[in-house]
Coordinates of C-alpha atoms in Angstrom, one line a residue:
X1 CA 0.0 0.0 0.0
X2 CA 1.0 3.1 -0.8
X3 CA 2.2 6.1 2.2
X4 CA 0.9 8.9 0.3
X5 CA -1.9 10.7 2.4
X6 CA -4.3 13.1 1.3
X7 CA -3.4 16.7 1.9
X8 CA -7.1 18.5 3.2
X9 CA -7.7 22.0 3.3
X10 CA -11.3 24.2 4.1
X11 CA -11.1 27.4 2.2
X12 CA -12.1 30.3 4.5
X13 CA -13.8 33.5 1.7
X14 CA -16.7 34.5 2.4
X15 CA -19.6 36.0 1.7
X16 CA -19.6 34.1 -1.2
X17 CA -16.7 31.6 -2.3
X18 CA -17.1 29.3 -5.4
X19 CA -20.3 29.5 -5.3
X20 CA -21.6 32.8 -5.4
X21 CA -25.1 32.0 -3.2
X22 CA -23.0 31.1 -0.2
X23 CA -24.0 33.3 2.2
X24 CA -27.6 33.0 1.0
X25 CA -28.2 29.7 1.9
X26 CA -30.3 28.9 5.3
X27 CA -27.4 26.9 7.1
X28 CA -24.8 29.5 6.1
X29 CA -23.7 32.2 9.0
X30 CA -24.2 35.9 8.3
X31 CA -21.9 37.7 11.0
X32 CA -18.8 37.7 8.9
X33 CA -17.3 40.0 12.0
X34 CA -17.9 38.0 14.5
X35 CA -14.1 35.8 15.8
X36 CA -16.3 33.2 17.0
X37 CA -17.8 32.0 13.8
X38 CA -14.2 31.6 12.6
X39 CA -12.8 29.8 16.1
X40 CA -15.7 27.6 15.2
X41 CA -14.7 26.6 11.8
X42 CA -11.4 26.0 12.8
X43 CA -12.3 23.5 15.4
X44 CA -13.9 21.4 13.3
X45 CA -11.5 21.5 10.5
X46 CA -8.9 20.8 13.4
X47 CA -11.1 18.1 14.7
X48 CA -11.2 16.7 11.4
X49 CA -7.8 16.1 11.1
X50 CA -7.9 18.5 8.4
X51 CA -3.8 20.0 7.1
X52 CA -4.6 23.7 7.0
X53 CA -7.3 26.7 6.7
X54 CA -6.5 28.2 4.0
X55 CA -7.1 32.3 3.6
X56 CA -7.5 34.3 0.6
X57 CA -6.7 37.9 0.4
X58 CA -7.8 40.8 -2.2
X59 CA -6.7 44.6 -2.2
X60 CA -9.4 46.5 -3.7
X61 CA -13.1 46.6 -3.4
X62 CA -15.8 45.4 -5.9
X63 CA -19.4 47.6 -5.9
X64 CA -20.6 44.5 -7.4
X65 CA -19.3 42.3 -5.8
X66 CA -20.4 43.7 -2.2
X67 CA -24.1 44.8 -4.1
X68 CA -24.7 41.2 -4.2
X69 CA -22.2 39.4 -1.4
X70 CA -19.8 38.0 -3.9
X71 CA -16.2 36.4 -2.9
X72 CA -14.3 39.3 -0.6
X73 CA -17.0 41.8 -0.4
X74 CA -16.1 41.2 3.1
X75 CA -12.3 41.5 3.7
X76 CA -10.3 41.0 6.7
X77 CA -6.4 41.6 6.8
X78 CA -5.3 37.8 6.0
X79 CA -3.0 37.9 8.8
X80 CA -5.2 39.0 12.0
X81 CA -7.7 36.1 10.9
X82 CA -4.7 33.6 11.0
X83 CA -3.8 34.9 14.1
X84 CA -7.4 33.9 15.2
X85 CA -7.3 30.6 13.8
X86 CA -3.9 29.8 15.6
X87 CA -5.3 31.0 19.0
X88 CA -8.0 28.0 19.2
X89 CA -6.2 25.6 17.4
X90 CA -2.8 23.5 17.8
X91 CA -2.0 21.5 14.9
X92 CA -4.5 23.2 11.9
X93 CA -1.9 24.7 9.7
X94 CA -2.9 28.6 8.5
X95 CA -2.4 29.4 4.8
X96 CA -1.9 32.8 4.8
X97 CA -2.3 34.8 1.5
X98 CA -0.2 38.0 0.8
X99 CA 0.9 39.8 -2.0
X100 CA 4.5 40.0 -3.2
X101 CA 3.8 43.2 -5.8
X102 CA 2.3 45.8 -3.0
X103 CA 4.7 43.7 0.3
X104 CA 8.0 44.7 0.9
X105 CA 10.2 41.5 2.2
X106 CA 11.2 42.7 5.8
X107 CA 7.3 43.3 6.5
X108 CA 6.6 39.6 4.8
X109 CA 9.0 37.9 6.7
X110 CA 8.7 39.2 10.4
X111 CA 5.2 39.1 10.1
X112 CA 4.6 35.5 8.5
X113 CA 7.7 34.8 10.8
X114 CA 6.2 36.1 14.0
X115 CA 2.9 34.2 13.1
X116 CA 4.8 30.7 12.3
X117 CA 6.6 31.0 16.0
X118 CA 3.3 32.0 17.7
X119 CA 1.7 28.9 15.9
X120 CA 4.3 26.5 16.8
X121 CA 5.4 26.6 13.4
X122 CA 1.6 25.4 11.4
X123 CA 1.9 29.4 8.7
X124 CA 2.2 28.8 5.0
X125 CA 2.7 32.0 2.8
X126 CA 0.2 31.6 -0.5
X127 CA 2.2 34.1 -2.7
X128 CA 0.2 36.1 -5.0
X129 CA 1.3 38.5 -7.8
X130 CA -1.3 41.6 -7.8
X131 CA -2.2 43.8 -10.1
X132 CA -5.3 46.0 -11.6
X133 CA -6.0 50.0 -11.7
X134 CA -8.3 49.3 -8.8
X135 CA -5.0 47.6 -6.8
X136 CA -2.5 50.1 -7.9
X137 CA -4.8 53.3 -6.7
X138 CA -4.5 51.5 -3.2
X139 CA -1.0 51.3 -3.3
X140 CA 0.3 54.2 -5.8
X141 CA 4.3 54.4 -4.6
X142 CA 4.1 51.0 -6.4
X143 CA 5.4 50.8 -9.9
X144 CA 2.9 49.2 -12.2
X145 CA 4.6 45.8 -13.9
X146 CA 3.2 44.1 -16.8
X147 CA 2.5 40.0 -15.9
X148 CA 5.8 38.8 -17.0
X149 CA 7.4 41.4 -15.1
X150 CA 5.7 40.7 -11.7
X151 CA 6.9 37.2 -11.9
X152 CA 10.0 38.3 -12.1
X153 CA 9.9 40.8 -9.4
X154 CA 8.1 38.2 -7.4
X155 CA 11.0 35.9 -7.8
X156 CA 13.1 38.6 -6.1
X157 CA 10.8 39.3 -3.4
X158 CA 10.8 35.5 -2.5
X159 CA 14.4 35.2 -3.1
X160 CA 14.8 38.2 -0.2
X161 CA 12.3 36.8 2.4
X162 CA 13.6 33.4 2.3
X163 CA 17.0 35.0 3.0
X164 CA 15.9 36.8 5.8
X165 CA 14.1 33.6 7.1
X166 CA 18.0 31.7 6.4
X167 CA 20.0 34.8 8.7
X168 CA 19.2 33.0 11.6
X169 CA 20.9 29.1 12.4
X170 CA 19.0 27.4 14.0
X171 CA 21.0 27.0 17.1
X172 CA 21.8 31.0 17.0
X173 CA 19.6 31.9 20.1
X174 CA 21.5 30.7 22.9
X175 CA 19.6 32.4 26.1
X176 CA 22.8 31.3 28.6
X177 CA 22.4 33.2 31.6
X178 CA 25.3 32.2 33.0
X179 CA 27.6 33.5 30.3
X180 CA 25.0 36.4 29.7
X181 CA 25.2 35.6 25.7
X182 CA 21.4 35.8 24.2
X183 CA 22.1 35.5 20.5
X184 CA 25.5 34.3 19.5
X185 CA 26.3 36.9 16.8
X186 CA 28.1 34.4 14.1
X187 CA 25.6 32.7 14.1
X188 CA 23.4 35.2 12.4
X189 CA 24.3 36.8 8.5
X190 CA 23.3 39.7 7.0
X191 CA 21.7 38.6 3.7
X192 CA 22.3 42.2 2.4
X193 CA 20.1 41.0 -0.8
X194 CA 20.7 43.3 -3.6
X195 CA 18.1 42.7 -6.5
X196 CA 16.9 44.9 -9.7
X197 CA 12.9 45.1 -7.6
X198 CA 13.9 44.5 -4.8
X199 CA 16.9 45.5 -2.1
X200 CA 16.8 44.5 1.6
X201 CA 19.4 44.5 4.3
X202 CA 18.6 42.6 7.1
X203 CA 18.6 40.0 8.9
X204 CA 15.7 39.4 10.3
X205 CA 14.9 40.1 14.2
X206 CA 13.5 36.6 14.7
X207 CA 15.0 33.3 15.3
X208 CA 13.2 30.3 13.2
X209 CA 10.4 28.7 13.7
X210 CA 10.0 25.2 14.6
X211 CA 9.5 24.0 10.8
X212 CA 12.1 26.5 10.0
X213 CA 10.3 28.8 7.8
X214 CA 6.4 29.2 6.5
X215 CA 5.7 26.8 3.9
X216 CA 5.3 28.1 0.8
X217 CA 2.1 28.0 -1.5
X218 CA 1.3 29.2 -5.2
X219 CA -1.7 29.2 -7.7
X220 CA -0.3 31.2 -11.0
X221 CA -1.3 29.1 -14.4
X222 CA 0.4 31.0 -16.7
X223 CA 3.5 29.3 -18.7
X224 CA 5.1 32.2 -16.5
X225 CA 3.2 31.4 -13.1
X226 CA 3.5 27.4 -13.2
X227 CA 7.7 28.2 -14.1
X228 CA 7.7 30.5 -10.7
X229 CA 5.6 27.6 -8.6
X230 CA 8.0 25.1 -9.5
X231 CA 10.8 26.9 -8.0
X232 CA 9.5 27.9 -5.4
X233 CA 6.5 26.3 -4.3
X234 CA 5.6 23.0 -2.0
X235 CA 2.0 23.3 -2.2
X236 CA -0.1 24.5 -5.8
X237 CA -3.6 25.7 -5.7
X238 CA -5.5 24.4 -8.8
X239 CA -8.8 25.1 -10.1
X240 CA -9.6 22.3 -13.0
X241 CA -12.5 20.7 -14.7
X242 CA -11.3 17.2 -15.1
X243 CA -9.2 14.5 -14.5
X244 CA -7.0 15.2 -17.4
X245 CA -6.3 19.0 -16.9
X246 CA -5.0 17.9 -13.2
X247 CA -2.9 15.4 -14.1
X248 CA -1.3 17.2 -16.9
X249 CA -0.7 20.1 -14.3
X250 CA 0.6 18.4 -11.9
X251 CA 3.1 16.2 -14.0
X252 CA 4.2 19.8 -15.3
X253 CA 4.7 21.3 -12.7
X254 CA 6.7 18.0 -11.0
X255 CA 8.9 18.7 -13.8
X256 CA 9.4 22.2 -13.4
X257 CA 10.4 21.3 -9.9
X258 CA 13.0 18.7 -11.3
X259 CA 14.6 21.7 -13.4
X260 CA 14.8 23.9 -10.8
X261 CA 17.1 21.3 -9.1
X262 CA 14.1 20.3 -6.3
X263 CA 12.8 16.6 -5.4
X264 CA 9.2 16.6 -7.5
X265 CA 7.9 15.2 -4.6
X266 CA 8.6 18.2 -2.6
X267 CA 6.1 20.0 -4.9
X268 CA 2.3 18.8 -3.9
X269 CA -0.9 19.8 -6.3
X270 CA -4.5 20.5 -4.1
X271 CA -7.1 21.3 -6.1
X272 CA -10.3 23.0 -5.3
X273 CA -13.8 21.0 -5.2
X274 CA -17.0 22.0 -3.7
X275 CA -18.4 18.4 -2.1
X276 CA -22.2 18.2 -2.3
X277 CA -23.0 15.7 0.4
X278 CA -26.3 13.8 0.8
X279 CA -27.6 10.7 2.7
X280 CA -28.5 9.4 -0.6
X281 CA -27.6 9.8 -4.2
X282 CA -30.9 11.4 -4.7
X283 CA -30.5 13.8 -1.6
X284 CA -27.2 14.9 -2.9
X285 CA -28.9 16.0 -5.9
X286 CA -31.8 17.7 -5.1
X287 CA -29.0 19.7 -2.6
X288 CA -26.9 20.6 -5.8
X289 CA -30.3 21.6 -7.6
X290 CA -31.5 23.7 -4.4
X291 CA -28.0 25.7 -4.7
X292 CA -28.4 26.5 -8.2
X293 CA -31.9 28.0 -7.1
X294 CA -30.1 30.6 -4.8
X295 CA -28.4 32.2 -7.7
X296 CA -29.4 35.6 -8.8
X297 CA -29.2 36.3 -12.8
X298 CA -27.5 39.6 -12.5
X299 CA -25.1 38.7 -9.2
X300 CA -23.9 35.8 -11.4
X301 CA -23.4 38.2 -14.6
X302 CA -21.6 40.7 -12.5
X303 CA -19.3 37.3 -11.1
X304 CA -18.8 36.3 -14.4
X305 CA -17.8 39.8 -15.9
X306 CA -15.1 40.0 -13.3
X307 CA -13.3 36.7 -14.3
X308 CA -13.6 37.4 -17.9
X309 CA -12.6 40.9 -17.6
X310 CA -15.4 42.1 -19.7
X311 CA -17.9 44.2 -18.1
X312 CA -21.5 42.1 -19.3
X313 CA -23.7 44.1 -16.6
X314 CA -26.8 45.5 -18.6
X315 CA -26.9 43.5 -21.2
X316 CA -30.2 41.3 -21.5
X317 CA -29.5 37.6 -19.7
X318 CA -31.0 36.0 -23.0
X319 CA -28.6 37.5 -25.1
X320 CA -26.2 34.6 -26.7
X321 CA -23.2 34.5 -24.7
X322 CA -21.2 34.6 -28.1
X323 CA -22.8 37.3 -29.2
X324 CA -22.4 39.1 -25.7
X325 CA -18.4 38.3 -26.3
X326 CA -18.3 39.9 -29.4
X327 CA -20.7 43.4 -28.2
X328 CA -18.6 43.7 -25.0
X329 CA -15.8 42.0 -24.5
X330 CA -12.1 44.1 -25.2
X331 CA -10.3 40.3 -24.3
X332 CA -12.4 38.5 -26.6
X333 CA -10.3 34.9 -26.3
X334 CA -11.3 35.4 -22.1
X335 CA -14.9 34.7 -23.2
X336 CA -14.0 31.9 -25.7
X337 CA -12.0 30.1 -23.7
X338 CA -14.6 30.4 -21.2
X339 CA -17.2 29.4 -23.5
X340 CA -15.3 26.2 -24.5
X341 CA -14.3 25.4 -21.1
X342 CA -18.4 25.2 -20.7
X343 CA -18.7 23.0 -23.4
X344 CA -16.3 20.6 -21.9
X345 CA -18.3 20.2 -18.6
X346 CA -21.8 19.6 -20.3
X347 CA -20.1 17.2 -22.6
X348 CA -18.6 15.6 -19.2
X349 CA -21.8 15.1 -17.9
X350 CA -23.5 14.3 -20.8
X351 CA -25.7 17.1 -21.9
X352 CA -25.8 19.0 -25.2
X353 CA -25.4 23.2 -25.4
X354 CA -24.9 22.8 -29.2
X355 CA -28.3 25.0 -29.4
X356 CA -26.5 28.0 -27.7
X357 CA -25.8 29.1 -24.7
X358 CA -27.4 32.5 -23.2
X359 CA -25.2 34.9 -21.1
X360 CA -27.2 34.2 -17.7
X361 CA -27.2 30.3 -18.4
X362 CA -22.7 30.7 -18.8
X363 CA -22.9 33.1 -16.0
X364 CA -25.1 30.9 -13.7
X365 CA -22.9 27.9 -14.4
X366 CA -19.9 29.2 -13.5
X367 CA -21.2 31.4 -10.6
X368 CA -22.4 27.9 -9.2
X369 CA -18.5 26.8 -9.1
X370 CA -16.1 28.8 -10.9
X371 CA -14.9 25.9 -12.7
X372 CA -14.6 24.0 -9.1
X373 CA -15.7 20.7 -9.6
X374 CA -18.8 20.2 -7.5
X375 CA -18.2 16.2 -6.2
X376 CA -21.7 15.4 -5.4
X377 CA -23.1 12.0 -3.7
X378 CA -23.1 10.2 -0.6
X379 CA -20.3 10.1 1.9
X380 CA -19.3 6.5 0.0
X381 CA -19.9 8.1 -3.3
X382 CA -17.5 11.9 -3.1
X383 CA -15.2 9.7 -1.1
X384 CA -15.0 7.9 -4.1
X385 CA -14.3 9.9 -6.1
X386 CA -11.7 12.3 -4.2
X387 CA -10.0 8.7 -3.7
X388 CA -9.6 7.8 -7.5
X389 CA -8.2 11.2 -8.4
X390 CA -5.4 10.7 -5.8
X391 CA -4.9 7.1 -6.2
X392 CA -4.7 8.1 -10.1
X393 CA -1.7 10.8 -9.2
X394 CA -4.1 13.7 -10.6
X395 CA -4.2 15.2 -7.3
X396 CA -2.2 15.4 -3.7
X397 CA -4.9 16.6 -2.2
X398 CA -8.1 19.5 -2.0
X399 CA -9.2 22.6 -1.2
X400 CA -12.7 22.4 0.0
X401 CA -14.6 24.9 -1.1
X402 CA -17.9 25.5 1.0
X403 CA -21.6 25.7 0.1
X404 CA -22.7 27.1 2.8
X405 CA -20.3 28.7 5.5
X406 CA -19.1 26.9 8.0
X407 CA -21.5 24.2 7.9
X408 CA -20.2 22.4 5.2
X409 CA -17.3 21.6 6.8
X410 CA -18.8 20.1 9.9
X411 CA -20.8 18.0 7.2
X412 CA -17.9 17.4 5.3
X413 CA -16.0 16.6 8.4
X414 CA -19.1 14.0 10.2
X415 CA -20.0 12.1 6.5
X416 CA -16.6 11.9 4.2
X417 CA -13.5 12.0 6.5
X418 CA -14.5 8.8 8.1
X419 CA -14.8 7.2 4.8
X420 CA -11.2 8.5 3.9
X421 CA -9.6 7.1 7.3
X422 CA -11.7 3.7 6.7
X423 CA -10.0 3.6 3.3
X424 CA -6.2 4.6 5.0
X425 CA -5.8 7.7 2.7
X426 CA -6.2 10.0 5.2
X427 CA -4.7 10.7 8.8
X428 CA -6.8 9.9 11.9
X429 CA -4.7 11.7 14.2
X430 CA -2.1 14.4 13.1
X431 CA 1.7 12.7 12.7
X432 CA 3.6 16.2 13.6
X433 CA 3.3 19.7 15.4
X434 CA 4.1 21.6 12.2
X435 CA 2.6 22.1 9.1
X436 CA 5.8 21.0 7.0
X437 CA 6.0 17.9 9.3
X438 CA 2.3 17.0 8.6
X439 CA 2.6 17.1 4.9
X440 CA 5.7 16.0 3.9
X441 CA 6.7 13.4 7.2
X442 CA 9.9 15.6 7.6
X443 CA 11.0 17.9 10.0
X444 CA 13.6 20.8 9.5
X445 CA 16.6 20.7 10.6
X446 CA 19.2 23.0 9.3
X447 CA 17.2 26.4 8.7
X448 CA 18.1 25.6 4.9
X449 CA 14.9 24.3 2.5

């Protein structure tokens, strides 16, 4: 049998996530404000064995978006709410996402290094590049990159906080009272990193944590992005359709890892699904049909518009999405390869939009998942199928993406996880006190990745 275990996350956005009815639905809590409801949350994914909570981040606000309680209408700073999480838990790791286009290093690394010590060592940084006129008029000392160009400064700013991480050894804080030496000086360098972004002195006025360093997470799917999360990264967020468009990404990115001079196993792939969980078959359905219900026509044209970057609001919902494309869009290829990306699905599941697809029928589909594959059935039935897509090496592991929030967890938690441990894919108690030691059986040692 084979050691791999599944890598489980909960994703914690809100009001809406993946599906953009979230906070609509009857079970799902409204008081996005309140600490409790996110203590609570944690506790179960905690309880559930569960690797991490994993936290988003956005830098600008949406009208839309908070018109009709879309993904970050409600935004907290990423960090604060991972400082939450960590209080009431003690082995959940904390994903925490920040940006590397509008963060300078020093500020990264003390303050993801300040919450991996207060954790006990359970923070992963999800690095995102940033960018958008709405962004940039938050953050205006901050040069304005094209995509290729962030990459590259993102490299830098990685390249930088790592090295601050790496000033300290790990035996470099000696606390002797009897000598009265605190911190044995050569045992800390001054990175002094001297890039064409970025420039930072240090070191770094922390000692490691006890995994040595936040893991690191990425999500980027460009050619550019998967190039940047094979250097770098030990955990990728994916959002695909199918088991083919996994597999190919995660044997890309494996061998991205391998040319960057890293162990491909040292590089994992979780990929977002939105479980649908019913007693029955039958229940699970008539759940997945009651969510589509809780949709709204124009919040899911105004979801859509964002992602395809082509503003669709006014337009008539039975206008042909083509024809929408071609009125509106200034990215026309976004909406085709959209379009065709729709096709795929209903041809997955064997129906027929060969008669044409209207704009509010794409924009509810998508709005009901964003392309996250909603695994719907019993607790035997989405364990099933979250098993084969591991046991087939399309997948490491998930992202769970809530219906209804923080419910779906706990449901998620009581029906499926049992049926993963029954199976010996999945932990029934947690094998480490870091988040590195969780996920890859390995503890740090040296301060060095």
């Amino acid at each position: 049998m084979s050691n791999r275990q599944l890598f489980l996350a909960g994703y914690i956005l809100f009001p809406g996530n993946h599906f953009a009815g979230a906070w609509r639905h009857p079970y799902s809590e409204r008081d996005f404000n309140d600490r409790g409801l996110f203590e609570d949350a944690a506790r179960t994914l905690e309880r559930a064995k569960f690797d991490m909570a994993f936290i988003p981040e956005t830098l600008a606000y949406n009208p839309a978006f908070a018109r009709y309680g879309l993904s970050n209408a409600v935004k907290h700073d990423p960090t604060q709410l991972a400082s939450v999480i960590a209080g009431v838990t003690r082995h959940l790791g904390i994903g925490v996402t920040l940006s590397a286009s509008f963060t300078a290093p020093y500020h990264l690394a003390r303050t993801l290094g300040s919450l991996d010590q207060f954790s006990g060592g359970r923070v992963a940084w999800n690095i995102i590049m940033s960018r958008g006129a709405p962004t940039y008029a938050n953050f205006p000392f901050v040069e304005e990159l094209e995509r290729e160009e962030l990459y590259d400064r993102g490299d830098e700013v990685v390249e930088a906080t790592v090295a601050l991480w790496d000033s300290w050894q790990n035996d470099a804080l000696v606390v002797d009272k009897a000598t009265g030496v605190f911190v044995d000086p050569d045992k800390v360098t001054t990175p002094d990193y001297q890039g064409k972004y970025v420039q930072v002195k240090g070191p770094l006025t922390l000692p490691p944590s006890p995994q040595g360093k936040p893991v690191l997470i990425q999500a980027g799917d460009s050619p550019r992005g998967r190039q940047f999360g094979g250097k770098w990264a030990e955990l990728v967020f994916a959002i695909e359709n199918n088991e083919d468009d996994l597999r190919a990404k995660r044997n890309d990115l494996r061998r991205l890892a391998a040319e960057a001079g890293r162990d491909p196993d040292s590089i994992k792939l979780i990929a977002a699904v939105q479980p649908i969980v019913g007693e029955t078959t039958e229940i699970a359905r008539a759940r997945q049909r009651y969510l589509t219900s809780l949709l709204d026509t124009d919040a899911a044209i105004a979801f859509l518009s964002h992602f395809v970057r082509t503003d669709f609001t006014g337009l008539s919902p039975d206008t042909n999405f083509t024809e929408a494309v071609g009125a509106r869009s200034t990215d026309e290829n976004a909406g085709v390869r959209l379009l065709d990306n729709l096709r795929n699905l209903a041809a997955g599941s064997g129906e027929s939009l060969d008669g044409g697809l209207t704009l509010g029928e794409v924009a509810k589909t998508f709005s009901a998942s964003e392309f996250t594959p909603q695994i719907v059935g019993s607790p035997s039935e989405v364990a099933d199928q979250l098993v084969h897509l591991f046991e087939a090496e399309a997948v490491d592991g998930y992202v769970l993406s809530p219906t209804h929030f923080p419910g779906a967890f706990d449901d998620f938690a009581r029906a499926v996880v049992p049926e993963l441990q029954r199976r010996g894919v999945f932990r029934t108690e947690y094998s480490d006190t870091t988040l590195r030691g969780n996920i890859a059986g390995t503890k740090w040692t040296d301060g060095r990745r």
